[in-house]
Short mmCIF file of C-alpha atoms in Angstrom, two decimals:
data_model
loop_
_atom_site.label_atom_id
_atom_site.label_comp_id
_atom_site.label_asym_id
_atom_site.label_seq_id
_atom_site.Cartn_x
_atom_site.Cartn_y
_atom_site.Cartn_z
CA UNK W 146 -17.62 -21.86 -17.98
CA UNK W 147 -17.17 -18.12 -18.87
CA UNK W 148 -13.93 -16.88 -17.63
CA UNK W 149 -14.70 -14.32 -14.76
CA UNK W 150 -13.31 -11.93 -12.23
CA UNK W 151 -14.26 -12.03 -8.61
CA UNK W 152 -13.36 -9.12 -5.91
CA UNK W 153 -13.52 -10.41 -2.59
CA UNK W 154 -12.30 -9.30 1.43
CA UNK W 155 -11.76 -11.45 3.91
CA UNK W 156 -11.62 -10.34 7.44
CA UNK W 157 -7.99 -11.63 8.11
CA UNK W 158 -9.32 -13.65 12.01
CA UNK W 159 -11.44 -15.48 9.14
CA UNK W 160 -10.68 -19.20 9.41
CA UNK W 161 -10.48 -20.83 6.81
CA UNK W 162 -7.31 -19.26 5.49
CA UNK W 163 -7.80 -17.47 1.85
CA UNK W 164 -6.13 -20.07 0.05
CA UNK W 165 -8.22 -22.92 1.41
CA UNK W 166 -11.52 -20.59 0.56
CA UNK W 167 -10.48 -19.70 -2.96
CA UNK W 168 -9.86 -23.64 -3.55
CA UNK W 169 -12.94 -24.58 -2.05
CA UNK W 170 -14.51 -22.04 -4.71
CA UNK W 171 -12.46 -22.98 -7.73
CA UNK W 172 -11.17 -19.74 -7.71
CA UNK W 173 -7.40 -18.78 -8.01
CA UNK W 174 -5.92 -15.55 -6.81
CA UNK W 175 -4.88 -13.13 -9.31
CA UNK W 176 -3.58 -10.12 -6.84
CA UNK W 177 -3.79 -9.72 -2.84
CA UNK W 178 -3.21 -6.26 -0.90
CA UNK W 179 -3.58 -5.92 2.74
CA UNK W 180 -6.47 -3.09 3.93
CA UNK W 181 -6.50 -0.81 6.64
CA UNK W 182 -2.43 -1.72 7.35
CA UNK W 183 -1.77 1.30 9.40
CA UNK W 184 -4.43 3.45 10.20
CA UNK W 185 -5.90 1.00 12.95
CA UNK W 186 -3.11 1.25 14.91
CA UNK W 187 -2.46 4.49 15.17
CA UNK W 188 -3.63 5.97 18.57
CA UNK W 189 -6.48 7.73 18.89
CA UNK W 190 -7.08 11.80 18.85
CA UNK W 191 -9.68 14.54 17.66
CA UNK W 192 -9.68 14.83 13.81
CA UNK W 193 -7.22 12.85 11.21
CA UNK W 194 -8.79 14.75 8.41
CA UNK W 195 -6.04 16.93 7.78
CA UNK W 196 -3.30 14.11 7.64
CA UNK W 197 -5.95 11.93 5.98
CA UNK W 198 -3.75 12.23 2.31
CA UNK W 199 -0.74 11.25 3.93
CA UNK W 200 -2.27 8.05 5.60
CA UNK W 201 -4.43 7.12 2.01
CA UNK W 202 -1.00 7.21 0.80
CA UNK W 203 1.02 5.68 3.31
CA UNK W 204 -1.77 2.59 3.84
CA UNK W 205 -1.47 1.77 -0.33
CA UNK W 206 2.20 1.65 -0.04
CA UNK W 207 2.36 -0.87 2.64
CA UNK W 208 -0.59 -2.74 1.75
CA UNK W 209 1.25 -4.25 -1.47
CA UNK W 210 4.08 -5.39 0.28
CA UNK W 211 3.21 -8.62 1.98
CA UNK W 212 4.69 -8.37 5.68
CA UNK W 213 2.74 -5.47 6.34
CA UNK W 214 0.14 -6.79 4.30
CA UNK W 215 -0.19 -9.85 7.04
CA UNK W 216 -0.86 -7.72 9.55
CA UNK W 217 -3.64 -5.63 8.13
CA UNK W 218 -7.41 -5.68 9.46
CA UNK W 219 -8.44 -6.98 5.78
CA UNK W 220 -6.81 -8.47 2.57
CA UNK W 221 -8.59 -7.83 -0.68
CA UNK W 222 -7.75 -10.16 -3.09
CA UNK W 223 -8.92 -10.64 -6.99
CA UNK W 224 -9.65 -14.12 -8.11
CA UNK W 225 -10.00 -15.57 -11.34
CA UNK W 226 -12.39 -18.97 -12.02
CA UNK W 227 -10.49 -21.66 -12.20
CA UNK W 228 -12.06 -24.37 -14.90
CA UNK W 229 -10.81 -27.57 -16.27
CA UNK W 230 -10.27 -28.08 -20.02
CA UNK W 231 -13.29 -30.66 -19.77
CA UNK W 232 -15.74 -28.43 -18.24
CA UNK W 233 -14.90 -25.94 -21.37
CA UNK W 234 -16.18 -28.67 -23.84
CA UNK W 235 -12.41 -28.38 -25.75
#
């Protein structure tokens, strides 16, 4: 099987967990980052476009660290195809 990337998000109320999906797949996860970490929460006014830069910013740095990542609308996660030495013909 040809060695391949996969980009996926999962909603994170999804059930099965992301671990139990990517197994289920034969995929393995490669890298996970949690999406929209902060800017959900934040309370609600007229226009955020002028403070949009510092919230990009702010939502990339805690979206690689994992206990803000766990509370994050999404998780995007890369996967890699996981294949067996058999299935490769070696």
């Amino acid at each position: 099987m040809e060695d391949f990337i996969c980009d996926l998000i999962l909603f994170q109320g999804a059930s099965p967990t992301m671990s139990a999906m990517l197994t289920g797949a034969s995929l393995a996860a490669i890298a996970e980052r949690g999406v929209r970490v902060l800017a959900d929460y934040l309370p609600a006014r007229g226009s955020r476009s002028a403070d949009y830069e510092r919230i990009f910013e702010l939502e990339q740095k805690l979206g690689s660290r994992p206990e803000y990542a766990a509370v994050s609308r999404y998780t995007h996660c890369l996967a890699r195809c996981v294949s067996s030495v058999a299935e490769d013909g070696a």
